Amino acid sequence: MSPDTPDPYSDPIAFGQRVKILRSRRGMTRDQFGGLTGKSASWVRAIEEGRLKVPRLEIVLRMAETLRVRDLSDLTGDQSVHVSLFTGPGHPRLAAVQAAVNAYPLTGGREAPTTEHLRARLARAWAARHSAPNHREVVGSLLPELIRDAQLAVWRADSADERRSAQSALAEVYSLSQFFVAYQPDAALLWRVAERGMIAAQESEDPHTIGVAAWLVTQAHRDSGPAHFGAADAVNLETLAYLEPLLPDAPVDVLAITGALTFEAGYTAARRGDPGTAWRYWDTAGAMANRLPVDYYHPITSFSRAIMGAHAVTVAVELHAGGESVRQAARADASTIPSRPRRARHRIEEARGYQLDGQPDAALATLAQAHEAAPETIKYNGYAKRIVLEETQAKSPARRRRASELAVKLGLLAA
């Protein structure tokens, strides 16, 4: 952006100008942006040029969702009301995690933990993340010491084999960290964690560790908007090319991370609006899932036989196919997903499908189930918050009341 271009985060500029600047930053054409918000390119142009007035709240919220704005005021310019969407409130544990990520242990008398000790702590941390409704609080309390100890283990490694093993553990600690820092108000920290995780994974030379780090870097790129979809594919497909020759003799965790990456390629294709490619990758990932033991569940990505139904809902929702989203939701069994945050995210995807299909009451009921499963997941999810805010303006008094009650629980409205 040139120095003469106004900044929508600081200058009191018109709504249409904000839309144009934010759309351009996301790398979207008017045609793409209009398609994702259910409008034409000519409508977008008329909004940006000020020939149409600011649309009703329902449309503004969908525009904010598509642009993934940090706060609704970034789009509307109204600084009197702040509603965070895709960046949630800063978690109380964030400062301690930031400090641990930014520090490096170069001196000091502490003894470095063994890799086996780090692995045992990581296993407990992942189990806690999947089982706790307040999973960010639990993970945030464990991360500072885990980060420092894993960094120290790499620094104090005595041999090449020890160093590779320690790098693998450090990469996994960074992977756990990325789950915590996602949607926190520090994008630079997210990228620092993702990139350090990828570097540590490469240094470990361990296929599974490399696959997990690439899976998370792919997501970081995709969530940055259409201009970064190519980067997401580049990381994803390069890692698949590395892993696929290993599959005939690969252990189950390598097969699972390869399946997870295969689905991620379909997820990005769905975001791009390419249904043929999206469903082709979903089919391929499903075949890989069927090669896993019936009760297997990947401890980081949740990839399993059980998750493929949830993945189908995600593909349909990202393709904006409301009817297909609802059909896939009816086939998916959320009760088979053991991870509370992953189950909550699936409920949010189902709610998006119901909203697309014109069933707002079902959408709100499903979001209430997401909140029951993992309150911290829905609290940081912009799609869920958009639906709730939209329905607080519904014509139906009963629906307005249910939406307002949920909005209070999410911190979107005062009690």
XYZ file of C-alpha atoms in Angstrom:
415
model
C 0.000 0.000 0.000
C 1.403 3.385 -0.954
C 2.123 6.050 1.703
C -0.737 8.141 0.304
C -3.359 5.425 0.856
C -5.444 6.128 3.972
C -5.322 3.625 6.802
C -8.795 2.374 7.761
C -7.562 1.681 11.273
C -6.645 5.306 12.004
C -8.359 7.722 9.610
C -12.057 8.674 9.835
C -12.797 7.731 6.225
C -16.009 6.741 4.530
C -17.442 3.229 4.819
C -16.957 2.535 1.105
C -13.300 3.534 1.239
C -12.778 1.217 4.185
C -14.331 -1.644 2.249
C -12.057 -0.997 -0.737
C -8.872 -0.787 1.351
C -9.658 -3.866 3.441
C -10.713 -5.843 0.351
C -7.465 -4.930 -1.414
C -5.420 -5.942 1.618
C -7.061 -9.346 1.511
C -6.129 -9.688 -2.159
C -9.748 -10.017 -3.326
C -11.254 -8.697 -6.536
C -14.688 -7.080 -6.394
C -16.078 -10.177 -8.081
C -14.572 -12.479 -5.435
C -15.662 -10.289 -2.538
C -19.170 -9.909 -3.919
C -19.494 -13.647 -4.441
C -18.449 -14.380 -0.866
C -20.978 -11.889 0.528
C -23.830 -12.790 -1.807
C -23.606 -9.605 -3.867
C -22.483 -8.618 -7.370
C -19.229 -6.916 -8.302
C -21.232 -3.870 -9.437
C -22.868 -3.669 -5.998
C -19.428 -3.761 -4.345
C -18.222 -1.004 -6.648
C -21.260 1.135 -5.855
C -20.620 0.672 -2.102
C -16.938 1.533 -2.457
C -17.682 4.636 -4.523
C -20.316 5.841 -2.059
C -23.214 5.547 -4.502
C -25.033 3.188 -2.121
C -25.589 3.846 1.576
C -24.197 1.609 4.301
C -26.127 -1.701 4.111
C -28.124 -3.230 6.937
C -26.353 -4.970 9.806
C -26.815 -8.472 8.366
C -24.817 -7.541 5.251
C -22.205 -5.526 7.190
C -21.547 -8.565 9.385
C -21.129 -10.817 6.344
C -18.735 -8.309 4.818
C -16.775 -8.231 8.083
C -16.646 -12.036 8.101
C -15.353 -12.163 4.537
C -12.744 -9.479 5.255
C -11.877 -11.127 8.613
C -11.625 -7.733 10.296
C -10.155 -7.607 13.782
C -12.998 -5.479 15.110
C -16.325 -4.460 13.579
C -15.369 -0.792 14.054
C -12.453 -1.319 11.618
C -15.077 -1.702 8.901
C -17.820 0.646 10.069
C -15.649 3.437 11.473
C -17.890 3.663 14.528
C -15.414 3.839 17.414
C -18.175 3.946 20.030
C -18.889 0.211 19.755
C -16.081 -2.347 19.633
C -16.894 -5.959 18.767
C -13.951 -8.261 18.162
C -14.620 -10.854 15.472
C -11.723 -12.932 14.172
C -9.344 -11.632 16.796
C -10.652 -12.500 20.205
C -9.907 -10.757 23.489
C -6.344 -11.107 24.676
C -6.152 -14.131 26.967
C -4.826 -13.494 30.498
C -2.072 -16.067 29.817
C -0.946 -14.387 26.593
C 1.758 -12.170 28.124
C 3.505 -15.116 29.782
C 3.414 -17.129 26.541
C 4.757 -14.137 24.580
C 7.648 -13.761 27.032
C 8.565 -17.443 26.779
C 8.471 -17.429 22.954
C 10.609 -14.284 22.768
C 13.284 -15.463 25.230
C 16.199 -17.794 24.492
C 18.031 -19.782 27.205
C 21.716 -19.079 26.633
C 22.907 -19.030 30.240
C 21.764 -20.256 33.626
C 22.252 -23.241 35.849
C 19.072 -25.188 35.140
C 19.456 -28.758 33.959
C 17.831 -29.482 30.601
C 14.981 -32.012 30.688
C 15.267 -35.202 28.680
C 13.317 -35.541 25.461
C 11.330 -38.378 27.043
C 10.292 -36.056 29.859
C 9.235 -33.368 27.360
C 7.246 -35.937 25.368
C 5.362 -37.081 28.468
C 4.470 -33.480 29.329
C 3.375 -32.815 25.751
C 1.123 -35.883 25.778
C -0.545 -34.635 28.960
C -0.896 -31.139 27.472
C -2.583 -32.407 24.299
C -4.901 -34.623 26.326
C -5.822 -31.651 28.512
C -6.448 -29.468 25.469
C -8.894 -31.980 24.011
C -10.741 -32.686 27.257
C -11.024 -29.280 28.940
C -13.843 -26.827 28.103
C -11.477 -23.979 29.069
C -8.690 -25.421 26.919
C -6.916 -22.086 26.297
C -6.578 -21.506 30.006
C -5.191 -25.002 30.555
C -2.743 -24.854 27.634
C -1.737 -21.271 28.422
C -0.770 -22.286 31.952
C 1.479 -25.104 30.678
C 3.154 -23.410 27.718
C 5.669 -20.988 29.296
C 7.623 -23.722 31.098
C 7.267 -26.134 28.171
C 8.655 -23.559 25.739
C 11.597 -22.686 27.972
C 12.444 -26.325 28.700
C 12.197 -27.391 25.045
C 14.429 -24.512 23.970
C 16.906 -25.477 26.690
C 16.867 -29.122 25.605
C 17.908 -28.114 22.089
C 20.604 -25.780 23.394
C 22.100 -28.414 25.732
C 21.908 -31.413 23.344
C 25.246 -33.291 23.307
C 24.958 -35.214 20.046
C 23.375 -34.911 16.618
C 20.773 -37.549 17.493
C 19.898 -35.826 20.777
C 19.605 -32.497 18.996
C 17.263 -33.886 16.334
C 15.103 -35.475 19.020
C 15.017 -32.230 20.999
C 14.159 -30.240 17.846
C 11.222 -32.571 17.236
C 9.919 -31.934 20.753
C 10.462 -28.184 20.378
C 8.544 -28.182 17.080
C 5.632 -29.921 18.783
C 5.701 -27.386 21.619
C 5.454 -24.630 18.999
C 2.545 -26.515 17.409
C 0.736 -26.533 20.741
C 1.584 -22.842 21.092
C 0.003 -22.041 17.730
C -3.321 -23.437 18.927
C -3.137 -21.009 21.851
C -2.001 -17.863 19.995
C -4.453 -18.276 17.086
C -7.031 -15.444 17.146
C -5.106 -13.595 19.852
C -4.416 -9.887 19.229
C -0.801 -10.503 18.161
C -0.519 -11.658 14.546
C 3.267 -11.282 14.604
C 3.490 -13.774 17.478
C 1.410 -16.297 15.524
C 3.768 -16.114 12.559
C 6.846 -16.255 14.795
C 5.540 -19.448 16.398
C 4.535 -21.011 13.061
C 7.847 -20.277 11.371
C 9.957 -21.405 14.338
C 7.924 -24.592 14.485
C 8.612 -25.289 10.818
C 12.345 -24.631 11.216
C 12.588 -26.883 14.285
C 10.633 -29.591 12.436
C 12.997 -29.476 9.469
C 15.979 -29.666 11.824
C 14.449 -32.759 13.440
C 14.313 -34.592 10.085
C 11.255 -36.433 11.432
C 8.467 -36.891 8.826
C 5.594 -36.708 11.292
C 6.960 -33.579 12.978
C 7.493 -31.918 9.590
C 3.939 -32.813 8.553
C 2.387 -31.299 11.683
C 4.359 -28.061 11.348
C 3.416 -27.776 7.661
C -0.249 -28.429 8.507
C -0.225 -25.440 10.851
C 1.726 -23.148 8.502
C -0.786 -24.008 5.754
C -3.630 -22.905 8.010
C -1.858 -19.674 8.928
C -1.433 -18.785 5.246
C -5.014 -19.710 4.325
C -6.474 -17.685 7.168
C -4.537 -14.644 5.908
C -6.903 -14.355 2.929
C -7.120 -15.171 -0.800
C -3.820 -13.465 -1.602
C -2.133 -16.167 0.521
C -3.952 -19.228 -0.823
C -1.083 -19.890 -3.223
C 1.393 -19.880 -0.323
C -0.871 -22.275 1.600
C -0.925 -24.658 -1.355
C 2.827 -24.373 -1.868
C 3.602 -25.491 1.703
C 0.860 -28.121 1.695
C 1.585 -29.776 -1.644
C 5.371 -29.702 -1.180
C 4.974 -31.506 2.137
C 2.607 -34.069 0.608
C 5.160 -34.725 -2.149
C 7.747 -35.380 0.587
C 5.490 -37.660 2.659
C 3.699 -39.744 0.018
C 6.717 -41.891 -0.994
C 7.071 -42.871 2.680
C 3.497 -44.153 3.061
C 3.902 -47.847 2.094
C 6.002 -48.485 5.219
C 4.926 -45.488 7.302
C 3.738 -45.712 10.917
C 0.152 -44.743 11.624
C 0.966 -41.173 12.732
C 2.653 -40.400 9.390
C -0.321 -41.820 7.485
C -2.653 -39.684 9.613
C -0.762 -36.419 9.141
C -0.615 -37.092 5.406
C -4.385 -37.551 5.431
C -4.813 -34.331 7.396
C -2.673 -32.428 4.888
C -4.626 -33.951 2.008
C -7.850 -32.614 3.473
C -6.222 -29.204 4.029
C -5.582 -28.982 0.290
C -9.309 -29.548 -0.226
C -10.152 -26.963 2.422
C -8.113 -24.312 0.601
C -9.737 -25.291 -2.705
C -13.163 -24.839 -1.104
C -12.162 -21.380 0.151
C -11.073 -20.621 -3.397
C -14.498 -21.701 -4.678
C -13.319 -24.817 -6.581
C -15.801 -27.597 -5.700
C -14.314 -30.278 -7.963
C -10.841 -30.015 -6.422
C -12.207 -29.625 -2.895
C -14.311 -32.790 -2.996
C -11.581 -34.745 -4.812
C -9.140 -34.066 -1.972
C -11.852 -34.874 0.575
C -12.422 -38.260 -1.111
C -8.687 -38.992 -1.123
C -8.361 -38.018 2.528
C -11.340 -40.244 3.356
C -9.673 -43.236 1.721
C -6.575 -42.561 3.824
C -8.690 -42.287 6.977
C -10.172 -45.713 6.234
C -6.667 -47.173 6.372
C -6.381 -46.063 10.012
C -7.508 -48.219 12.951
C -11.209 -47.729 13.689
C -10.597 -46.043 17.039
C -7.489 -44.074 16.007
C -7.569 -40.300 16.562
C -4.570 -38.120 15.694
C -3.659 -36.264 18.905
C -2.931 -32.922 17.198
C -4.974 -32.616 13.992
C -7.930 -34.819 15.087
C -7.624 -36.698 11.768
C -9.499 -40.004 11.957
C -12.320 -41.924 10.348
C -14.747 -40.101 12.637
C -13.652 -36.621 11.543
C -14.380 -37.040 7.829
C -18.080 -36.258 8.299
C -17.174 -32.998 10.006
C -14.715 -32.238 7.204
C -17.509 -32.736 4.640
C -19.600 -30.105 6.432
C -16.649 -27.693 6.324
C -16.158 -28.179 2.561
C -19.852 -27.594 1.845
C -19.979 -24.496 4.065
C -16.855 -22.974 2.508
C -18.422 -23.554 -0.919
C -21.510 -21.669 0.362
C -23.729 -24.662 -0.407
C -26.384 -24.383 2.306
C -28.462 -27.402 1.345
C -25.423 -29.649 0.992
C -24.047 -28.358 4.313
C -27.244 -29.410 6.082
C -27.261 -32.821 4.350
C -23.670 -33.440 5.386
C -24.408 -32.263 8.922
C -27.234 -34.808 9.167
C -24.788 -37.568 8.187
C -21.957 -36.486 10.521
C -21.994 -37.758 14.096
C -20.535 -35.151 16.422
C -20.684 -37.544 19.373
C -17.840 -39.572 17.855
C -15.450 -36.591 18.059
C -13.698 -36.979 21.437
C -11.991 -33.555 21.403
C -14.175 -30.892 23.027
C -12.734 -27.922 21.055
C -12.900 -29.887 17.793
C -16.477 -30.924 18.546
C -17.358 -27.294 19.263
C -15.782 -26.188 15.999
C -17.821 -28.816 14.136
C -20.991 -27.464 15.743
C -20.033 -23.978 14.561
C -19.593 -25.272 11.006
C -23.007 -26.938 11.247
C -24.491 -23.639 12.426
C -22.977 -21.865 9.427
C -24.641 -24.445 7.205
C -28.035 -23.938 8.831
C -27.666 -20.172 8.461
C -26.789 -20.561 4.770
C -29.852 -22.787 4.359
C -32.185 -20.225 5.930
C -32.624 -22.043 9.261
C -31.525 -19.452 11.849
C -33.265 -21.148 14.780
C -31.347 -24.361 14.110
C -28.160 -22.317 13.750
C -28.619 -20.729 17.188
C -29.463 -24.069 18.807
C -26.318 -25.596 17.327
C -24.175 -22.685 18.529
C -25.564 -23.251 22.022
C -24.286 -26.837 21.743
C -20.879 -25.501 20.679
C -20.801 -23.272 23.739
C -21.660 -26.220 25.961
C -18.839 -28.305 24.477
C -16.084 -25.665 24.672
C -16.929 -22.050 25.585
C -13.412 -20.834 24.727
C -13.700 -22.165 21.176
C -16.859 -20.282 20.262
C -15.686 -17.157 22.106
C -12.803 -16.813 19.631
C -14.689 -17.838 16.478
C -15.679 -14.981 14.170
C -18.198 -17.017 12.179
C -20.134 -17.914 15.321
C -20.082 -14.349 16.594
C -21.328 -13.023 13.264
C -24.355 -15.344 13.318
C -25.177 -14.461 16.920
C -24.924 -10.709 16.307
C -27.018 -10.988 13.158
C -29.798 -12.790 15.020
C -29.872 -10.218 17.828
C -31.589 -8.060 15.186
C -34.057 -10.769 14.074
C -37.744 -9.942 13.636
C -38.764 -12.882 15.829
C -38.774 -11.808 19.521
C -38.015 -15.366 20.676
C -35.031 -15.632 18.344
C -33.773 -12.186 19.376
C -33.948 -13.263 23.015
C -32.039 -16.528 22.407
C -29.401 -14.726 20.347
C -29.014 -11.988 22.966
C -28.594 -14.542 25.757
C -25.835 -16.270 23.772
C -24.257 -12.912 22.899
C -23.994 -12.111 26.614
C -22.254 -15.455 27.231
C -19.768 -14.669 24.429
C -19.092 -11.194 25.787
C -20.612 -9.490 22.738
C -23.338 -7.766 24.779
C -23.411 -6.547 28.356
C -25.498 -8.605 30.772
